[in-house]
Amino acid sequence: MRVAKDFDREDGFSTEQIRRSRNDRERRKDIRHKERHSPKVFETTSRDLITARILRTEGAYLIAETAPDEMIRCRTIKSTVSGNPTASLVAVGDTVLIDKSESDIAVIREVLPRKTKLSRRAHTRRDQFEQVIAANIDYVGIVQSAFEPPFRTGIIDRYIVAALEGELRPIIILNKSDLLAKDERAEFIAEALIYYKSIGYEHYLTSTTTNEGINDLKDVLHDKTIVFAGKSGVGKSSLLNTLCGEEIAKTQVLMKKGLRGMHTTTTVAMLPLPDHSGYVVDTPGIKEFFHFDLEPDQIRFRFVEFQKFQEQCKMTNCLHIHEPGCAVSEAVDNDIIPEWRYNSYLAFWEEAERERKARIGGI
Ligand code: GDP
Ligand code: ZN
């Protein structure tokens, strides 16, 4: 006779064996469920997939452009494959592969890796999830005004550092060029712009009233995407209107009004240039996307022209603040690096140092 404790079933399995097998079954079911509902490693075939670019959000959906003037509403699904694993699944500006076959709302099967990005989080903190606001932007157009508000190299330098941090290319746009003759500092502005050019940052003189320089700017934007940065009043919205046409810009304003109160995290949008040769990113406040925690000792590397002097600094890890035998300070004394540019560096460094101390103190 079988001992009930061990063999209590007709099929000869012990209760313990049954329990284990049931557990295994549950575990396998769980794994299967997880597999079904989490992003797959790769399953796309290029069969019916269409390449598109995300232009904006619309409620819970995304509006993607598949060809000039051809927009399609789409959405992500649980199995959408990401080329950017530690960041937002999809952002305005992303290039995506969509599947139109299933319903009138297209499905985003794959988000391609981003070339560049504007994020809320610093790139230096790689361990944290990155919220991407806009992707695949080529230029930061640092807009300054030739008259009012006054031209500020300090602001240009900050945005240059920020652009480099996001791997975007900075260009300087001096708008209101029709008013340049009125500005007492016109000579200084011209010198500063020449200096920026000498260290690799191009500039464009534009006027949205006379249209001076607008075509040159359009040429630069050919097949590129730009986001404007600069103080309020320098003419960012005017530039956007002039480049994209009032109509597109107006639609954008209406769209934003319509979205008010809905659960959209952002009203960032890509506006195509009328001839579809490029895009302007419209964002309510670029400043917050450029908040980043740069370590003080990293800032010197973002002042590109310091590099060639720094090898001659006496101290190996010279910060170019008040170290003896500093070749960067010497270049400033010899008017090779302008004082205003060096002052921007010092101001930036002091701020980052203050923040670093606050961070350490706060832990
Ligand atoms: P934003 O705050 O940077 O978006 O600046 P706006 O586009 O709203 O422009 C601020 C003011 O400057 C408005 O009154 C514009 O009409 C004016 N403005 C913009 N561009 C120019 C320009 O090229 N020349 C002149 N004279 N005024 C301009
Ligand atoms: Zn030095």
Short mmCIF file of C-alpha atoms and ligand atoms in Angstrom, two decimals:
data_model
loop_
_atom_site.label_atom_id
_atom_site.label_comp_id
_atom_site.label_asym_id
_atom_site.label_seq_id
_atom_site.Cartn_x
_atom_site.Cartn_y
_atom_site.Cartn_z
CA MET A 1 0.00 0.00 0.00
CA ARG A 2 1.17 3.48 -0.82
CA VAL A 3 1.93 5.80 2.01
CA ALA A 4 -0.69 8.47 1.73
CA LYS A 5 1.72 11.20 2.75
CA ASP A 6 3.99 10.62 -0.24
CA PHE A 7 1.76 9.10 -2.84
CA ASP A 8 -1.67 10.50 -2.32
CA ARG A 9 -2.78 10.59 -5.95
CA GLU A 10 -3.85 8.08 -8.51
CA ASP A 11 -1.15 9.20 -10.94
CA GLY A 12 1.54 8.49 -8.42
CA PHE A 13 2.84 12.03 -7.92
CA SER A 14 3.41 13.35 -4.44
CA THR A 15 1.63 16.51 -3.23
CA GLU A 16 5.00 18.19 -3.10
CA GLN A 17 5.71 17.33 -6.75
CA ILE A 18 2.29 18.60 -7.77
CA ARG A 19 2.77 21.82 -5.86
CA ARG A 20 6.14 22.38 -7.53
CA SER A 21 4.77 21.66 -10.95
CA ARG A 22 1.85 24.01 -10.35
CA ASN A 23 4.30 26.70 -9.26
CA ASP A 24 6.35 26.11 -12.40
CA ARG A 25 3.25 26.39 -14.52
CA GLU A 26 2.31 29.67 -12.84
CA ARG A 27 5.83 30.99 -13.34
CA ARG A 28 5.81 30.05 -17.02
CA LYS A 29 2.41 31.70 -17.43
CA ASP A 30 3.77 34.81 -15.77
CA ILE A 31 6.81 34.88 -18.06
CA ARG A 32 4.58 34.43 -21.12
CA HIS A 33 2.39 37.30 -19.93
CA LYS A 34 5.39 39.52 -19.37
CA GLU A 35 6.79 38.66 -22.78
CA ARG A 36 3.51 39.59 -24.40
CA HIS A 37 3.28 42.92 -22.61
CA SER A 38 6.79 44.27 -22.53
CA PRO A 39 8.84 45.77 -25.40
CA LYS A 40 10.23 43.09 -27.66
CA VAL A 41 13.88 43.11 -28.50
CA PHE A 42 13.32 43.26 -32.21
CA GLU A 43 10.56 41.96 -34.30
CA THR A 44 10.05 44.49 -37.04
CA THR A 45 10.30 43.48 -40.60
CA SER A 46 10.46 46.32 -43.00
CA ARG A 47 7.33 44.99 -44.82
CA ASP A 48 4.72 47.75 -44.61
CA LEU A 49 6.52 50.15 -42.37
CA ILE A 50 6.74 53.79 -43.36
CA THR A 51 9.32 56.28 -42.13
CA ALA A 52 7.78 59.36 -40.54
CA ARG A 53 8.75 62.25 -38.32
CA ILE A 54 6.81 63.23 -35.22
CA LEU A 55 5.74 66.87 -35.50
CA ARG A 56 3.57 67.36 -32.44
CA THR A 57 1.21 65.79 -29.95
CA GLU A 58 -2.54 65.97 -30.25
CA GLY A 59 -4.30 64.81 -27.14
CA ALA A 60 -3.24 61.23 -26.59
CA TYR A 61 -1.98 60.88 -30.16
CA LEU A 62 1.04 61.98 -32.09
CA ILE A 63 0.97 63.71 -35.44
CA ALA A 64 3.62 62.39 -37.79
CA GLU A 65 4.62 63.61 -41.22
CA THR A 66 5.08 60.87 -43.78
CA ALA A 67 5.70 63.12 -46.78
CA PRO A 68 5.44 66.87 -47.40
CA ASP A 69 1.95 67.95 -46.30
CA GLU A 70 0.97 64.39 -45.44
CA MET A 71 0.24 63.98 -41.78
CA ILE A 72 -0.97 60.93 -39.98
CA ARG A 73 -2.27 60.40 -36.49
CA CYS A 74 -0.42 57.66 -34.66
CA ARG A 75 0.26 56.09 -31.30
CA THR A 76 2.77 53.91 -29.57
CA ILE A 77 1.91 50.43 -28.35
CA LYS A 78 3.42 48.25 -25.66
CA SER A 79 5.64 46.48 -28.13
CA THR A 80 6.96 49.66 -29.76
CA VAL A 81 10.68 49.11 -30.12
CA SER A 82 12.90 51.89 -28.80
CA GLY A 83 16.27 52.93 -30.15
CA ASN A 84 16.74 55.06 -27.02
CA PRO A 85 16.33 52.70 -24.07
CA THR A 86 16.89 55.03 -21.11
CA ALA A 87 14.85 57.97 -22.32
CA SER A 88 11.29 58.94 -23.29
CA LEU A 89 9.80 56.42 -25.70
CA VAL A 90 8.79 59.02 -28.26
CA ALA A 91 9.37 62.76 -28.57
CA VAL A 92 8.63 65.52 -31.02
CA GLY A 93 11.23 65.34 -33.76
CA ASP A 94 11.71 61.58 -33.55
CA THR A 95 12.02 59.52 -36.69
CA VAL A 96 9.70 56.55 -36.41
CA LEU A 97 8.63 53.53 -38.42
CA ILE A 98 4.87 53.32 -38.58
CA ASP A 99 2.40 50.67 -39.59
CA LYS A 100 -0.71 52.00 -41.28
CA SER A 101 -2.31 48.64 -41.93
CA GLU A 102 -4.25 48.06 -38.72
CA SER A 103 -6.60 51.01 -38.32
CA ASP A 104 -6.94 54.66 -39.19
CA ILE A 105 -4.65 55.42 -36.26
CA ALA A 106 -1.21 54.27 -37.34
CA VAL A 107 0.93 52.27 -34.96
CA ILE A 108 4.49 53.27 -34.20
CA ARG A 109 6.45 50.04 -34.41
CA GLU A 110 9.87 51.50 -33.89
CA VAL A 111 11.48 54.74 -32.72
CA LEU A 112 14.89 55.18 -34.30
CA PRO A 113 17.93 56.25 -32.25
CA ARG A 114 18.11 60.02 -31.73
CA LYS A 115 20.99 61.98 -33.16
CA THR A 116 20.55 64.85 -30.73
CA LYS A 117 18.06 65.80 -28.07
CA LEU A 118 16.82 68.54 -25.81
CA SER A 119 16.04 67.04 -22.43
CA ARG A 120 14.95 68.16 -19.07
CA ARG A 121 17.63 66.13 -17.46
CA ALA A 122 21.34 66.61 -17.61
CA HIS A 123 23.32 64.37 -19.89
CA THR A 124 25.94 64.11 -17.20
CA ARG A 125 23.55 62.10 -15.01
CA ARG A 126 23.37 59.11 -17.21
CA ASP A 127 21.95 56.87 -14.56
CA GLN A 128 18.65 58.72 -14.55
CA PHE A 129 15.76 58.48 -16.92
CA GLU A 130 15.91 61.23 -19.48
CA GLN A 131 12.80 63.14 -20.45
CA VAL A 132 13.32 64.17 -24.03
CA ILE A 133 11.44 67.28 -25.14
CA ALA A 134 12.54 67.36 -28.76
CA ALA A 135 14.81 65.14 -30.80
CA ASN A 136 17.04 65.38 -33.84
CA ILE A 137 17.58 69.12 -33.75
CA ASP A 138 20.60 70.40 -35.66
CA TYR A 139 20.95 74.01 -34.58
CA VAL A 140 20.35 76.20 -31.61
CA GLY A 141 19.75 79.62 -33.13
CA ILE A 142 20.91 81.97 -30.39
CA VAL A 143 18.87 85.06 -31.10
CA GLN A 144 20.09 88.46 -30.01
CA SER A 145 18.73 91.83 -30.87
CA ALA A 146 20.74 94.62 -32.46
CA PHE A 147 19.10 97.23 -30.28
CA GLU A 148 16.58 96.45 -27.55
CA PRO A 149 16.87 94.23 -25.52
CA PRO A 150 20.62 94.88 -25.42
CA PHE A 151 23.16 92.51 -26.95
CA ARG A 152 24.65 90.26 -24.27
CA THR A 153 27.65 88.03 -24.84
CA GLY A 154 27.01 86.39 -21.45
CA ILE A 155 23.72 84.97 -22.75
CA ILE A 156 25.30 83.82 -26.01
CA ASP A 157 28.05 82.02 -24.10
CA ARG A 158 25.56 80.25 -21.85
CA TYR A 159 23.57 78.98 -24.80
CA ILE A 160 26.73 77.90 -26.59
CA VAL A 161 27.68 75.77 -23.59
CA ALA A 162 24.14 74.40 -23.40
CA ALA A 163 24.05 73.62 -27.13
CA LEU A 164 27.38 71.81 -27.00
CA GLU A 165 26.16 69.85 -24.02
CA GLY A 166 23.22 68.58 -26.09
CA GLU A 167 25.50 68.05 -29.10
CA LEU A 168 23.60 70.70 -31.07
CA ARG A 169 25.38 73.22 -33.22
CA PRO A 170 25.12 76.83 -32.05
CA ILE A 171 24.63 79.65 -34.55
CA ILE A 172 24.18 83.28 -33.62
CA ILE A 173 21.35 85.31 -35.11
CA LEU A 174 21.53 89.06 -34.70
CA ASN A 175 17.96 90.11 -35.33
CA LYS A 176 16.58 93.66 -35.71
CA SER A 177 19.56 94.42 -37.91
CA ASP A 178 17.52 97.36 -39.26
CA LEU A 179 18.15 99.01 -35.90
CA LEU A 180 21.87 98.28 -35.68
CA ALA A 181 22.88 101.84 -36.63
CA LYS A 182 20.96 103.08 -33.57
CA ASP A 183 22.96 100.94 -31.19
CA GLU A 184 25.87 102.72 -29.51
CA ARG A 185 27.58 99.38 -29.10
CA ALA A 186 27.42 98.51 -32.80
CA GLU A 187 31.22 98.37 -33.01
CA PHE A 188 31.51 96.05 -30.06
CA ILE A 189 28.73 93.83 -31.45
CA ALA A 190 30.58 93.55 -34.78
CA GLU A 191 33.85 92.66 -33.00
CA ALA A 192 32.15 90.07 -30.83
CA LEU A 193 30.50 88.44 -33.84
CA ILE A 194 33.83 88.28 -35.66
CA TYR A 195 35.38 86.66 -32.62
CA TYR A 196 32.63 84.05 -32.42
CA LYS A 197 33.17 83.26 -36.08
CA SER A 198 36.90 82.84 -35.47
CA ILE A 199 36.17 80.15 -32.87
CA GLY A 200 33.69 78.33 -35.10
CA TYR A 201 30.28 79.92 -34.47
CA GLU A 202 28.68 81.45 -37.54
CA HIS A 203 26.40 84.44 -37.30
CA TYR A 204 23.54 85.80 -39.38
CA LEU A 205 22.16 89.33 -39.43
CA THR A 206 18.41 89.30 -39.87
CA SER A 207 15.51 91.68 -39.83
CA THR A 208 11.92 90.57 -39.82
CA THR A 209 10.85 94.06 -40.87
CA THR A 210 13.10 94.46 -43.93
CA ASN A 211 13.64 90.69 -44.50
CA GLU A 212 17.39 91.20 -44.55
CA GLY A 213 19.22 87.91 -44.09
CA ILE A 214 16.06 85.79 -44.05
CA ASN A 215 16.98 83.97 -47.24
CA ASP A 216 20.50 83.30 -45.96
CA LEU A 217 18.98 81.79 -42.84
CA LYS A 218 16.62 79.67 -44.96
CA ASP A 219 19.62 78.38 -46.91
CA VAL A 220 21.33 77.30 -43.69
CA LEU A 221 18.17 75.56 -42.58
CA HIS A 222 17.92 73.47 -45.70
CA ASP A 223 17.03 69.95 -44.50
CA LYS A 224 17.88 70.96 -40.96
CA THR A 225 15.99 71.62 -37.76
CA ILE A 226 16.53 74.69 -35.62
CA VAL A 227 15.31 75.81 -32.23
CA PHE A 228 15.54 79.48 -31.28
CA ALA A 229 16.87 80.49 -27.91
CA GLY A 230 17.13 83.97 -26.48
CA LYS A 231 15.57 86.56 -24.23
CA SER A 232 12.00 87.63 -24.60
CA GLY A 233 11.65 90.52 -27.05
CA VAL A 234 14.60 89.67 -29.31
CA GLY A 235 12.22 88.52 -32.07
CA LYS A 236 11.99 84.73 -31.86
CA SER A 237 8.26 84.59 -32.67
CA SER A 238 8.72 87.15 -35.45
CA LEU A 239 11.47 85.00 -36.96
CA LEU A 240 9.31 81.91 -36.71
CA ASN A 241 6.45 83.72 -38.47
CA THR A 242 8.73 85.09 -41.14
CA LEU A 243 10.35 81.72 -41.83
CA CYS A 244 7.30 79.48 -41.63
CA GLY A 245 4.60 81.88 -42.79
CA GLU A 246 1.93 83.48 -40.61
CA GLU A 247 -0.52 80.75 -41.46
CA ILE A 248 1.46 77.88 -39.99
CA ALA A 249 2.39 79.93 -36.96
CA LYS A 250 -1.26 80.90 -36.38
CA THR A 251 -2.41 77.29 -36.59
CA GLN A 252 0.15 76.52 -33.95
CA VAL A 253 -1.26 79.15 -31.60
CA LEU A 254 -4.80 77.80 -32.09
CA MET A 255 -3.59 74.27 -31.51
CA LYS A 256 -1.99 75.29 -28.23
CA LYS A 257 -5.23 76.93 -27.09
CA GLY A 258 -7.13 73.77 -27.96
CA LEU A 259 -4.73 71.69 -25.94
CA ARG A 260 -5.01 73.77 -22.83
CA GLY A 261 -6.22 71.73 -19.88
CA MET A 262 -5.55 68.42 -21.58
CA HIS A 263 -3.03 65.94 -20.32
CA THR A 264 -0.22 66.99 -22.56
CA THR A 265 3.14 67.35 -20.97
CA THR A 266 4.38 69.83 -23.48
CA THR A 267 3.33 72.04 -26.33
CA VAL A 268 6.55 71.71 -28.24
CA ALA A 269 6.00 71.34 -31.98
CA MET A 270 7.98 71.16 -35.18
CA LEU A 271 6.88 73.66 -37.79
CA PRO A 272 7.90 72.79 -41.33
CA LEU A 273 9.26 75.59 -43.49
CA PRO A 274 6.83 76.27 -46.36
CA ASP A 275 9.06 74.67 -49.00
CA HIS A 276 9.60 71.64 -46.71
CA SER A 277 13.30 72.14 -46.63
CA GLY A 278 13.61 72.25 -42.87
CA TYR A 279 11.88 72.72 -39.53
CA VAL A 280 11.67 75.24 -36.75
CA VAL A 281 10.97 73.91 -33.28
CA ASP A 282 8.41 75.98 -31.48
CA THR A 283 8.73 75.77 -27.74
CA PRO A 284 7.26 77.99 -25.05
CA GLY A 285 10.41 78.10 -22.97
CA ILE A 286 13.72 76.77 -24.10
CA LYS A 287 15.43 77.88 -20.91
CA GLU A 288 14.13 75.08 -18.74
CA PHE A 289 15.38 72.48 -21.21
CA PHE A 290 18.79 73.94 -20.86
CA HIS A 291 19.01 73.45 -17.17
CA PHE A 292 21.83 71.07 -16.62
CA ASP A 293 24.16 70.22 -13.78
CA LEU A 294 27.55 70.73 -15.27
CA GLU A 295 30.47 69.95 -13.05
CA PRO A 296 32.55 73.13 -12.60
CA ASP A 297 35.70 71.45 -13.89
CA GLN A 298 33.95 70.46 -17.14
CA ILE A 299 32.97 73.97 -18.21
CA ARG A 300 36.47 74.85 -19.47
CA PHE A 301 36.10 72.17 -22.17
CA ARG A 302 33.00 73.92 -23.53
CA PHE A 303 35.00 77.12 -24.14
CA VAL A 304 36.55 75.60 -27.22
CA GLU A 305 39.27 78.16 -27.80
CA PHE A 306 40.80 77.47 -24.37
CA GLN A 307 41.92 74.04 -25.55
CA LYS A 308 44.91 75.17 -27.51
CA PHE A 309 46.26 77.21 -24.59
CA GLN A 310 45.54 74.75 -21.87
CA GLU A 311 48.39 72.44 -22.85
CA GLN A 312 50.80 75.21 -21.94
CA CYS A 313 49.32 75.83 -18.49
CA LYS A 314 51.82 75.05 -15.74
CA MET A 315 49.41 73.06 -13.62
CA THR A 316 48.30 69.81 -15.20
CA ASN A 317 44.67 70.21 -14.26
CA CYS A 318 44.50 73.99 -14.51
CA LEU A 319 41.00 75.47 -14.15
CA HIS A 320 42.24 78.84 -15.49
CA ILE A 321 40.91 80.70 -12.47
CA HIS A 322 43.93 82.01 -10.55
CA GLU A 323 46.52 79.29 -10.96
CA PRO A 324 50.12 80.46 -11.50
CA GLY A 325 51.48 80.08 -15.03
CA CYS A 326 48.03 79.80 -16.59
CA ALA A 327 48.29 80.13 -20.38
CA VAL A 328 44.57 80.93 -20.74
CA SER A 329 44.81 83.93 -18.37
CA GLU A 330 47.93 84.98 -20.25
CA ALA A 331 46.01 84.85 -23.57
CA VAL A 332 43.40 87.10 -21.95
CA ASP A 333 46.10 89.54 -20.79
CA ASN A 334 47.48 89.60 -24.34
CA ASP A 335 44.03 90.26 -25.84
CA ILE A 336 44.02 86.97 -27.73
CA ILE A 337 40.95 85.81 -25.79
CA PRO A 338 38.63 88.78 -25.19
CA GLU A 339 38.03 89.68 -21.56
CA TRP A 340 34.23 89.46 -21.96
CA ARG A 341 34.53 85.87 -23.10
CA TYR A 342 36.80 84.96 -20.18
CA ASN A 343 34.40 86.73 -17.79
CA SER A 344 31.58 84.55 -19.10
CA TYR A 345 33.69 81.52 -18.24
CA LEU A 346 34.41 82.81 -14.72
CA ALA A 347 30.74 83.63 -14.09
CA PHE A 348 29.70 80.21 -15.34
CA TRP A 349 32.33 78.45 -13.28
CA GLU A 350 31.41 80.31 -10.10
CA GLU A 351 27.76 79.47 -10.55
CA ALA A 352 28.47 75.79 -11.17
CA GLU A 353 30.79 75.73 -8.17
CA ARG A 354 28.10 77.29 -5.96
CA GLU A 355 25.60 74.70 -7.16
CA ARG A 356 28.04 71.88 -6.62
CA LYS A 357 28.66 73.01 -3.03
CA ALA A 358 24.91 73.30 -2.45
CA ARG A 359 24.48 69.77 -3.82
CA ILE A 360 27.14 68.36 -1.51
CA GLY A 361 25.74 70.35 1.43
CA GLY A 362 22.25 69.12 0.63
CA ILE A 363 23.11 65.41 0.75
P1 GDP B 1 10.16 87.17 -28.82
O1 GDP B 1 9.72 87.54 -27.43
O2 GDP B 1 11.61 86.81 -28.83
O3 GDP B 1 9.32 86.12 -29.45
O4 GDP B 1 10.04 88.51 -29.71
P2 GDP B 1 8.87 88.98 -30.68
O5 GDP B 1 8.94 88.24 -31.96
O6 GDP B 1 7.59 88.98 -29.95
O7 GDP B 1 9.34 90.48 -30.99
C1 GDP B 1 9.44 91.47 -29.99
C2 GDP B 1 9.25 92.85 -30.62
O8 GDP B 1 10.30 93.13 -31.54
C3 GDP B 1 7.96 92.96 -31.42
O9 GDP B 1 7.39 94.22 -31.19
C4 GDP B 1 8.40 92.83 -32.86
O10 GDP B 1 7.56 93.51 -33.75
C5 GDP B 1 9.77 93.46 -32.82
N1 GDP B 1 10.68 92.92 -33.84
C6 GDP B 1 10.89 91.62 -34.12
N2 GDP B 1 11.79 91.50 -35.11
C7 GDP B 1 12.15 92.74 -35.46
C8 GDP B 1 13.06 93.26 -36.44
O11 GDP B 1 13.73 92.55 -37.19
N3 GDP B 1 13.18 94.63 -36.51
C9 GDP B 1 12.47 95.45 -35.70
N4 GDP B 1 12.66 96.77 -35.84
N5 GDP B 1 11.61 94.99 -34.77
C10 GDP B 1 11.45 93.66 -34.66
ZN ZN B 2 45.18 77.58 -17.15
#
